[in-house]
């Protein structure tokens, strides 16, 4: 049985590892986060879709999946570490640290697949590094001999918590640093996770993933600007954008409180990295990054006008029905409101543990939750939010408003 080492057992790496186990591989999940390692060894898999969670428990028990905090020898190395952005610059420390580790144990016949999202040219740079470091092996860049190892990139396109469904219906972009590497990676991903693949070069695969999320970011920014214009003219943006979208060649996104997660706020900067004189992408990023502060300011004005002193907010995560709060605009809004209301502001999110160290006043959902609050604002419409809305109405919060897309009840 071939062994797959998945480096980075987070939102991307963990579900992929389980799918590889389903595909007949023995899987080693490698992570340096000791808290995550402990959770995984205990069989706990937070933020994982149910079908994968059940399989994970069974594979762990049978020894098909194992957990390690150090990299060990394998046949396939899947690199699934984060590639964040700081001050508009890609931070690739974790990625290159993983490659350094792999280079030390790489052997003839092995292969590396990057599933992390990277700036264009990253895979080629890794190929050059490996060629220098492992001169005892024939590089996949060699043109006169068959390579001793393979290197390809296939950035993950599936949405977290929907991986098991989307991995089979969304085409994977697979690009190797050579045609041999591309064919090898396509074969591994097809047999391992049942992926349908589009073959391309490494740079093309890097570019496509970044372009699709940049498209979404720019279109959300447009929707948010159209929202501002409609409100300036005292028009209902929701109704008007729905009317505009009846045209067969128009598909305007919905405006919102901001953009979150690890992809859409990050990938435009990875795409723009090193390219001078770009205008649209930075402006779109500014529009969407400014949105939470604008929404918070409007909420504060509304609360002041309604004499609200103790608001309750629903939702911390960056999207509905997910426990993922990375780059969450809702969390940014809450932090802005805390500057005015301090500990008087309460927050509920049924998908987060009360012990979550987010610096906010998370409270539990119970029958007395509305006893001491004078406003209820829905930042994230998790499944079942309507029940809380009904509970708020029964408690006497009956005045309904919509503040920049946020449904609000006050007394």
CSV table of C-alpha atoms in Angstrom, one decimal:
chain,number,residue,atom,x,y,z
A,1,UNK,CA,0.0,0.0,0.0
A,2,UNK,CA,1.4,3.4,-1.0
A,3,UNK,CA,1.7,6.1,1.6
A,4,UNK,CA,0.5,9.7,1.3
A,5,UNK,CA,1.9,12.2,3.8
A,6,UNK,CA,-0.4,15.2,4.0
A,7,UNK,CA,1.6,18.2,5.4
A,8,UNK,CA,-0.9,20.5,7.1
A,9,UNK,CA,-4.0,18.8,8.6
A,10,UNK,CA,-6.3,21.8,8.5
A,11,UNK,CA,-9.3,22.9,6.4
A,12,UNK,CA,-7.8,21.5,3.2
A,13,UNK,CA,-5.4,18.8,4.2
A,14,UNK,CA,-7.6,16.9,6.6
A,15,UNK,CA,-10.5,16.2,4.3
A,16,UNK,CA,-8.1,15.4,1.4
A,17,UNK,CA,-6.2,12.9,3.7
A,18,UNK,CA,-9.5,11.1,4.5
A,19,UNK,CA,-10.4,11.0,0.8
A,20,UNK,CA,-6.9,9.5,0.0
A,21,UNK,CA,-7.6,6.9,2.7
A,22,UNK,CA,-10.9,6.1,1.0
A,23,UNK,CA,-8.9,5.7,-2.3
A,24,UNK,CA,-6.8,2.9,-0.8
A,25,UNK,CA,-3.7,4.8,0.4
A,26,UNK,CA,-2.2,4.7,3.9
A,27,UNK,CA,-2.2,8.3,5.1
A,28,UNK,CA,0.0,10.2,7.6
A,29,UNK,CA,-1.4,13.5,8.6
A,30,UNK,CA,1.5,15.8,9.6
A,31,UNK,CA,1.0,19.0,11.6
A,32,UNK,CA,3.2,21.1,13.9
A,33,UNK,CA,0.2,22.5,15.8
A,34,UNK,CA,0.3,20.4,19.0
A,35,UNK,CA,-3.3,21.3,19.9
A,36,UNK,CA,-4.5,20.1,16.5
A,37,UNK,CA,-2.4,17.0,16.7
A,38,UNK,CA,-3.9,16.1,20.1
A,39,UNK,CA,-7.4,16.6,18.8
A,40,UNK,CA,-6.8,14.5,15.8
A,41,UNK,CA,-5.2,11.7,17.8
A,42,UNK,CA,-8.3,11.7,20.1
A,43,UNK,CA,-10.5,11.2,17.1
A,44,UNK,CA,-12.1,14.7,17.3
A,45,UNK,CA,-12.5,16.4,14.0
A,46,UNK,CA,-14.1,19.9,14.4
A,47,UNK,CA,-15.4,21.7,11.3
A,48,UNK,CA,-15.5,18.5,9.3
A,49,UNK,CA,-18.5,17.3,7.3
A,50,UNK,CA,-20.3,14.3,8.9
A,51,UNK,CA,-19.5,11.7,6.3
A,52,UNK,CA,-15.8,12.4,6.4
A,53,UNK,CA,-15.9,12.5,10.2
A,54,UNK,CA,-17.3,9.0,10.4
A,55,UNK,CA,-14.8,7.7,8.0
A,56,UNK,CA,-12.0,9.4,9.8
A,57,UNK,CA,-12.8,7.7,13.1
A,58,UNK,CA,-12.9,4.3,11.3
A,59,UNK,CA,-9.6,4.9,9.4
A,60,UNK,CA,-7.9,6.1,12.6
A,61,UNK,CA,-9.0,3.0,14.5
A,62,UNK,CA,-7.8,0.7,11.8
A,63,UNK,CA,-4.4,2.4,11.4
A,64,UNK,CA,-5.0,3.5,7.9
A,65,UNK,CA,-4.7,7.1,9.0
A,66,UNK,CA,-2.1,8.1,11.5
A,67,UNK,CA,-1.1,11.4,13.0
A,68,UNK,CA,2.4,12.8,13.4
A,69,UNK,CA,4.0,16.1,14.4
A,70,UNK,CA,7.1,15.4,12.3
A,71,UNK,CA,7.4,14.5,8.6
A,72,UNK,CA,8.2,10.8,7.9
A,73,UNK,CA,9.0,9.0,4.6
A,74,UNK,CA,6.2,8.5,2.2
A,75,UNK,CA,5.6,8.0,-1.5
A,76,UNK,CA,3.4,11.0,-2.1
A,77,UNK,CA,3.7,14.3,-0.3
A,78,UNK,CA,0.7,16.6,-0.4
A,79,UNK,CA,1.5,20.1,0.9
A,80,UNK,CA,-1.6,21.8,2.3
A,81,UNK,CA,-0.2,24.5,4.5
A,82,UNK,CA,-1.6,28.1,4.7
A,83,UNK,CA,-0.2,30.8,2.5
A,84,UNK,CA,-1.4,34.0,4.2
A,85,UNK,CA,-0.8,37.6,3.2
A,86,UNK,CA,0.6,40.3,5.5
A,87,UNK,CA,0.6,43.9,4.3
A,88,UNK,CA,-0.3,42.7,0.8
A,89,UNK,CA,2.8,40.4,0.7
A,90,UNK,CA,2.5,36.6,0.5
A,91,UNK,CA,3.9,34.8,3.5
A,92,UNK,CA,5.3,31.5,2.2
A,93,UNK,CA,7.4,30.5,5.2
A,94,UNK,CA,5.3,27.5,6.1
A,95,UNK,CA,5.2,26.3,2.5
A,96,UNK,CA,9.0,26.5,2.0
A,97,UNK,CA,9.6,25.0,5.5
A,98,UNK,CA,7.5,22.0,4.4
A,99,UNK,CA,9.5,21.7,1.1
A,100,UNK,CA,12.8,21.9,3.0
A,101,UNK,CA,11.6,19.0,5.2
A,102,UNK,CA,10.5,16.9,2.2
A,103,UNK,CA,13.8,17.6,0.3
A,104,UNK,CA,15.7,15.8,3.1
A,105,UNK,CA,13.8,12.5,2.7
A,106,UNK,CA,12.8,12.6,-0.9
A,107,UNK,CA,13.7,9.4,-2.8
A,108,UNK,CA,13.5,7.9,-6.2
A,109,UNK,CA,9.9,7.4,-7.3
A,110,UNK,CA,8.4,9.9,-4.9
A,111,UNK,CA,6.2,12.9,-5.9
A,112,UNK,CA,5.0,16.2,-4.4
A,113,UNK,CA,1.6,17.8,-5.0
A,114,UNK,CA,1.0,21.3,-3.7
A,115,UNK,CA,-2.6,22.0,-2.9
A,116,UNK,CA,-1.8,25.3,-1.2
A,117,UNK,CA,-2.7,28.4,-3.2
A,118,UNK,CA,0.5,30.1,-4.3
A,119,UNK,CA,1.6,33.2,-6.3
A,120,UNK,CA,2.3,32.4,-10.0
A,121,UNK,CA,5.9,31.0,-10.3
A,122,UNK,CA,6.1,29.4,-6.8
A,123,UNK,CA,6.1,25.8,-8.0
A,124,UNK,CA,8.8,26.6,-10.5
A,125,UNK,CA,10.9,28.2,-7.8
A,126,UNK,CA,10.4,25.1,-5.6
A,127,UNK,CA,11.5,22.9,-8.6
A,128,UNK,CA,14.7,24.9,-8.9
A,129,UNK,CA,15.4,24.7,-5.1
A,130,UNK,CA,14.9,20.9,-5.2
A,131,UNK,CA,17.2,20.6,-8.2
A,132,UNK,CA,20.0,22.4,-6.3
A,133,UNK,CA,19.4,20.5,-3.0
A,134,UNK,CA,19.0,17.0,-4.4
A,135,UNK,CA,21.6,16.9,-7.1
A,136,UNK,CA,21.7,13.1,-6.5
A,137,UNK,CA,18.3,12.7,-8.0
A,138,UNK,CA,17.3,13.5,-11.6
A,139,UNK,CA,15.1,16.6,-11.4
A,140,UNK,CA,11.7,16.8,-13.2
A,141,UNK,CA,13.1,19.8,-14.9
A,142,UNK,CA,15.6,17.6,-16.8
A,143,UNK,CA,14.9,17.3,-20.5
A,144,UNK,CA,17.2,14.5,-21.4
A,145,UNK,CA,16.4,11.9,-18.8
A,146,UNK,CA,13.3,10.5,-17.0
A,147,UNK,CA,12.9,12.2,-13.6
A,148,UNK,CA,13.6,10.4,-10.3
A,149,UNK,CA,10.7,12.4,-8.6
A,150,UNK,CA,7.7,14.5,-9.6
A,151,UNK,CA,6.4,17.9,-8.7
A,152,UNK,CA,3.0,19.4,-9.5
A,153,UNK,CA,0.5,21.9,-8.1
A,154,UNK,CA,-3.3,21.4,-7.9
A,155,UNK,CA,-4.7,24.3,-5.7
A,156,UNK,CA,-7.8,23.2,-3.8
A,157,UNK,CA,-11.0,24.6,-5.3
A,158,UNK,CA,-13.6,22.8,-3.2
A,159,UNK,CA,-15.3,24.7,-0.3
A,160,UNK,CA,-14.4,23.7,3.2
A,161,UNK,CA,-17.1,21.4,4.7
A,162,UNK,CA,-18.2,20.5,1.2
A,163,UNK,CA,-15.1,18.7,0.0
A,164,UNK,CA,-16.5,15.2,-0.3
A,165,UNK,CA,-19.2,16.5,-2.6
A,166,UNK,CA,-17.3,19.1,-4.6
A,167,UNK,CA,-14.1,17.1,-5.2
A,168,UNK,CA,-16.0,14.8,-7.6
A,169,UNK,CA,-17.8,17.6,-9.5
A,170,UNK,CA,-15.4,20.5,-9.7
A,171,UNK,CA,-12.5,20.0,-12.1
A,172,UNK,CA,-9.1,20.1,-10.6
A,173,UNK,CA,-6.4,22.3,-12.2
A,174,UNK,CA,-3.3,20.1,-12.3
A,175,UNK,CA,0.0,21.5,-13.5
A,176,UNK,CA,3.4,19.9,-13.3
A,177,UNK,CA,6.8,21.4,-13.8
A,178,UNK,CA,7.1,18.8,-16.6
A,179,UNK,CA,4.6,16.8,-18.6
A,180,UNK,CA,5.7,13.6,-16.7
A,181,UNK,CA,4.9,15.4,-13.4
A,182,UNK,CA,1.5,16.5,-14.7
A,183,UNK,CA,0.6,13.0,-15.8
A,184,UNK,CA,1.8,11.5,-12.5
A,185,UNK,CA,-0.2,14.0,-10.4
A,186,UNK,CA,-3.4,13.5,-12.5
A,187,UNK,CA,-3.1,9.7,-12.0
A,188,UNK,CA,-2.6,10.1,-8.2
A,189,UNK,CA,-5.4,12.5,-7.7
A,190,UNK,CA,-7.8,10.5,-9.9
A,191,UNK,CA,-7.1,7.2,-8.1
A,192,UNK,CA,-6.7,8.8,-4.7
A,193,UNK,CA,-9.6,11.2,-4.4
A,194,UNK,CA,-11.6,10.5,-7.5
A,195,UNK,CA,-10.8,13.9,-9.0
A,196,UNK,CA,-11.6,14.9,-12.6
A,197,UNK,CA,-8.6,16.9,-13.8
A,198,UNK,CA,-7.6,19.5,-16.3
A,199,UNK,CA,-4.0,19.2,-17.4
A,200,UNK,CA,-2.0,22.4,-17.7
A,201,UNK,CA,1.4,23.9,-16.7
A,202,UNK,CA,2.3,24.7,-13.1
A,203,UNK,CA,2.0,28.5,-13.7
A,204,UNK,CA,-1.4,28.1,-15.4
A,205,UNK,CA,-2.7,26.1,-12.4
A,206,UNK,CA,-1.5,28.7,-10.0
A,207,UNK,CA,-3.0,31.5,-12.1
A,208,UNK,CA,-6.4,29.9,-12.6
A,209,UNK,CA,-7.1,29.4,-8.9
A,210,UNK,CA,-6.1,33.0,-8.1
A,211,UNK,CA,-8.1,34.5,-11.0
A,212,UNK,CA,-11.4,32.8,-10.0
A,213,UNK,CA,-11.2,34.1,-6.5
A,214,UNK,CA,-10.1,37.6,-7.7
A,215,UNK,CA,-13.2,37.6,-10.0
A,216,UNK,CA,-15.4,37.0,-7.0
A,217,UNK,CA,-13.7,39.7,-4.9
A,218,UNK,CA,-14.0,42.3,-7.6
A,219,UNK,CA,-17.7,41.5,-8.3
A,220,UNK,CA,-18.5,41.6,-4.6
A,221,UNK,CA,-16.8,45.0,-4.4
A,222,UNK,CA,-19.0,46.2,-7.3
A,223,UNK,CA,-22.1,44.9,-5.5
A,224,UNK,CA,-21.1,46.8,-2.4
A,225,UNK,CA,-20.6,50.0,-4.4
A,226,UNK,CA,-23.9,49.6,-6.1
A,227,UNK,CA,-25.4,49.1,-2.7
A,228,UNK,CA,-24.0,52.4,-1.5
A,229,UNK,CA,-25.3,54.2,-4.6
A,230,UNK,CA,-28.8,52.8,-4.2
A,231,UNK,CA,-29.0,53.8,-0.5
A,232,UNK,CA,-27.7,57.3,-1.3
A,233,UNK,CA,-30.8,57.6,-3.6
A,234,UNK,CA,-33.0,56.1,-0.9
A,235,UNK,CA,-33.7,53.0,-3.1
A,236,UNK,CA,-33.8,49.4,-2.1
A,237,UNK,CA,-30.6,47.8,-3.4
A,238,UNK,CA,-31.8,44.2,-2.9
A,239,UNK,CA,-34.9,44.7,-5.1
A,240,UNK,CA,-33.0,46.7,-7.8
A,241,UNK,CA,-30.1,44.2,-8.1
A,242,UNK,CA,-32.6,41.4,-8.4
A,243,UNK,CA,-34.2,43.3,-11.2
A,244,UNK,CA,-30.9,44.0,-12.9
A,245,UNK,CA,-30.1,40.3,-12.7
A,246,UNK,CA,-33.1,39.4,-14.8
A,247,UNK,CA,-31.0,40.4,-17.9
A,248,UNK,CA,-29.5,37.3,-19.4
A,249,UNK,CA,-26.0,38.8,-19.5
A,250,UNK,CA,-25.9,40.3,-16.0
A,251,UNK,CA,-25.1,38.4,-12.8
A,252,UNK,CA,-24.3,40.9,-10.0
A,253,UNK,CA,-23.3,39.4,-6.7
A,254,UNK,CA,-25.2,40.2,-3.5
A,255,UNK,CA,-23.7,43.0,-1.3
A,256,UNK,CA,-22.8,42.0,2.2
A,257,UNK,CA,-21.0,43.0,5.4
A,258,UNK,CA,-17.6,42.2,4.0
A,259,UNK,CA,-15.5,39.3,2.6
A,260,UNK,CA,-14.0,36.6,4.8
A,261,UNK,CA,-12.3,33.3,4.8
A,262,UNK,CA,-8.8,32.4,3.6
A,263,UNK,CA,-9.4,32.6,-0.1
A,264,UNK,CA,-11.2,35.6,-1.4
A,265,UNK,CA,-9.5,38.3,0.8
A,266,UNK,CA,-6.1,36.7,0.2
A,267,UNK,CA,-5.9,35.4,-3.4
A,268,UNK,CA,-6.1,38.8,-5.1
A,269,UNK,CA,-2.9,39.9,-3.4
A,270,UNK,CA,-1.2,36.6,-4.4
A,271,UNK,CA,-2.3,37.2,-8.0
A,272,UNK,CA,-1.1,40.8,-8.0
A,273,UNK,CA,2.2,40.1,-6.3
A,274,UNK,CA,5.1,41.6,-8.2
A,275,UNK,CA,2.9,43.2,-10.8
A,276,UNK,CA,3.3,47.0,-11.0
A,277,UNK,CA,0.6,49.6,-11.9
A,278,UNK,CA,-2.5,47.5,-11.1
A,279,UNK,CA,-5.6,49.5,-10.2
A,280,UNK,CA,-8.8,47.4,-10.1
A,281,UNK,CA,-7.6,44.6,-7.8
A,282,UNK,CA,-6.2,46.9,-5.0
A,283,UNK,CA,-9.3,49.1,-5.2
A,284,UNK,CA,-11.7,46.2,-4.9
A,285,UNK,CA,-9.7,44.9,-1.9
A,286,UNK,CA,-10.0,48.4,-0.3
A,287,UNK,CA,-13.8,48.5,-0.9
A,288,UNK,CA,-14.4,45.1,0.7
A,289,UNK,CA,-11.9,45.6,3.5
A,290,UNK,CA,-13.7,48.9,4.4
A,291,UNK,CA,-17.1,47.3,4.5
A,292,UNK,CA,-17.1,46.0,8.1
A,293,UNK,CA,-16.2,49.4,9.5
A,294,UNK,CA,-18.9,51.1,7.4
A,295,UNK,CA,-21.5,48.6,8.6
A,296,UNK,CA,-20.4,48.9,12.2
A,297,UNK,CA,-20.6,52.7,12.0
A,298,UNK,CA,-24.2,52.5,10.6
A,299,UNK,CA,-25.2,50.0,13.3
A,300,UNK,CA,-23.8,52.3,16.0
A,301,UNK,CA,-25.8,55.3,14.6
A,302,UNK,CA,-28.9,53.1,14.5
A,303,UNK,CA,-28.4,51.9,18.1
A,304,UNK,CA,-27.8,55.5,19.3
A,305,UNK,CA,-31.0,56.7,17.6
A,306,UNK,CA,-33.0,53.8,19.2
A,307,UNK,CA,-31.4,54.3,22.6
A,308,UNK,CA,-29.8,50.9,22.6
A,309,UNK,CA,-27.3,50.2,25.4
A,310,UNK,CA,-27.1,46.4,25.5
A,311,UNK,CA,-27.1,44.8,22.0
A,312,UNK,CA,-27.0,41.1,21.2
A,313,UNK,CA,-25.4,40.0,17.9
A,314,UNK,CA,-25.8,36.7,16.1
A,315,UNK,CA,-22.8,35.3,14.2
A,316,UNK,CA,-19.1,35.5,14.4
A,317,UNK,CA,-18.0,33.3,11.5
A,318,UNK,CA,-17.3,34.5,8.0
A,319,UNK,CA,-20.2,32.6,6.4
A,320,UNK,CA,-23.4,30.8,7.2
A,321,UNK,CA,-23.4,27.3,8.8
A,322,UNK,CA,-19.6,27.2,9.2
A,323,UNK,CA,-17.4,27.4,12.3
A,324,UNK,CA,-14.6,29.1,10.3
A,325,UNK,CA,-13.9,32.6,11.5
A,326,UNK,CA,-10.8,33.3,9.5
A,327,UNK,CA,-10.8,37.0,8.3
A,328,UNK,CA,-14.4,37.2,9.4
A,329,UNK,CA,-16.0,40.6,8.6
A,330,UNK,CA,-18.6,39.8,11.3
A,331,UNK,CA,-15.8,39.6,13.9
A,332,UNK,CA,-14.4,42.9,12.6
A,333,UNK,CA,-17.8,44.5,13.1
A,334,UNK,CA,-18.1,43.1,16.6
A,335,UNK,CA,-14.7,44.5,17.5
A,336,UNK,CA,-15.7,47.9,16.2
A,337,UNK,CA,-18.9,47.9,18.3
A,338,UNK,CA,-17.0,46.8,21.4
A,339,UNK,CA,-15.1,50.1,21.2
A,340,UNK,CA,-18.4,51.8,22.0
A,341,UNK,CA,-20.3,49.3,24.0
A,342,UNK,CA,-17.5,47.3,25.7
A,343,UNK,CA,-18.7,44.3,27.7
A,344,UNK,CA,-22.3,45.4,27.3
A,345,UNK,CA,-22.3,43.9,23.8
A,346,UNK,CA,-23.1,40.2,23.8
A,347,UNK,CA,-22.5,37.7,21.0
A,348,UNK,CA,-24.0,34.3,20.2
A,349,UNK,CA,-22.8,31.8,17.7
A,350,UNK,CA,-24.1,28.3,18.1
A,351,UNK,CA,-21.1,26.9,16.0
A,352,UNK,CA,-18.4,28.3,18.3
A,353,UNK,CA,-17.3,27.1,21.7
A,354,UNK,CA,-17.7,29.6,24.5
A,355,UNK,CA,-14.0,29.1,25.3
A,356,UNK,CA,-13.0,30.4,21.9
A,357,UNK,CA,-10.3,33.0,22.5
A,358,UNK,CA,-11.6,35.7,20.2
A,359,UNK,CA,-11.6,38.7,22.6
A,360,UNK,CA,-15.4,39.0,22.5
A,361,UNK,CA,-18.2,38.4,24.9
A,362,UNK,CA,-19.5,35.1,23.7
A,363,UNK,CA,-22.6,33.9,25.6
A,364,UNK,CA,-24.7,30.7,25.3
A,365,UNK,CA,-28.1,30.5,23.7
A,366,UNK,CA,-30.8,29.8,26.3
A,367,UNK,CA,-34.3,30.8,27.2
A,368,UNK,CA,-33.1,34.0,29.1
A,369,UNK,CA,-30.8,35.3,26.4
A,370,UNK,CA,-33.1,38.3,25.6
A,371,UNK,CA,-33.8,39.3,29.2
A,372,UNK,CA,-31.2,42.0,29.4
A,373,UNK,CA,-30.8,43.1,25.8
A,374,UNK,CA,-32.5,45.9,24.0
A,375,UNK,CA,-31.5,45.1,20.4
A,376,UNK,CA,-30.8,42.0,18.3
A,377,UNK,CA,-28.8,42.1,15.1
A,378,UNK,CA,-28.2,39.2,12.8
A,379,UNK,CA,-24.7,39.4,11.3
A,380,UNK,CA,-24.6,35.7,10.1
A,381,UNK,CA,-27.7,33.8,9.3
A,382,UNK,CA,-26.8,30.4,10.6
A,383,UNK,CA,-29.3,27.6,10.1
A,384,UNK,CA,-32.1,28.1,12.6
A,385,UNK,CA,-31.5,31.8,13.1
A,386,UNK,CA,-35.3,32.3,12.5
A,387,UNK,CA,-36.0,30.6,15.9
A,388,UNK,CA,-33.9,33.2,17.7
A,389,UNK,CA,-35.7,36.0,15.8
A,390,UNK,CA,-39.0,34.6,16.9
A,391,UNK,CA,-37.7,34.4,20.5
A,392,UNK,CA,-36.6,38.0,20.3
A,393,UNK,CA,-40.1,39.1,19.0
A,394,UNK,CA,-41.8,37.3,21.9
A,395,UNK,CA,-39.4,39.0,24.4
A,396,UNK,CA,-40.6,42.5,23.2
A,397,UNK,CA,-38.0,43.3,20.5
A,398,UNK,CA,-40.6,44.2,17.9
A,399,UNK,CA,-39.2,47.1,15.9
A,400,UNK,CA,-37.7,45.8,12.7
A,401,UNK,CA,-35.0,47.5,10.6
A,402,UNK,CA,-32.3,46.7,8.1
A,403,UNK,CA,-29.0,48.4,8.5
A,404,UNK,CA,-26.8,47.8,5.5
A,405,UNK,CA,-28.0,44.3,5.1
A,406,UNK,CA,-28.1,43.5,8.8
A,407,UNK,CA,-31.5,42.6,10.1
A,408,UNK,CA,-32.1,44.4,13.5
A,409,UNK,CA,-34.8,44.2,16.1
A,410,UNK,CA,-35.2,46.9,18.9
A,411,UNK,CA,-37.7,47.6,21.5
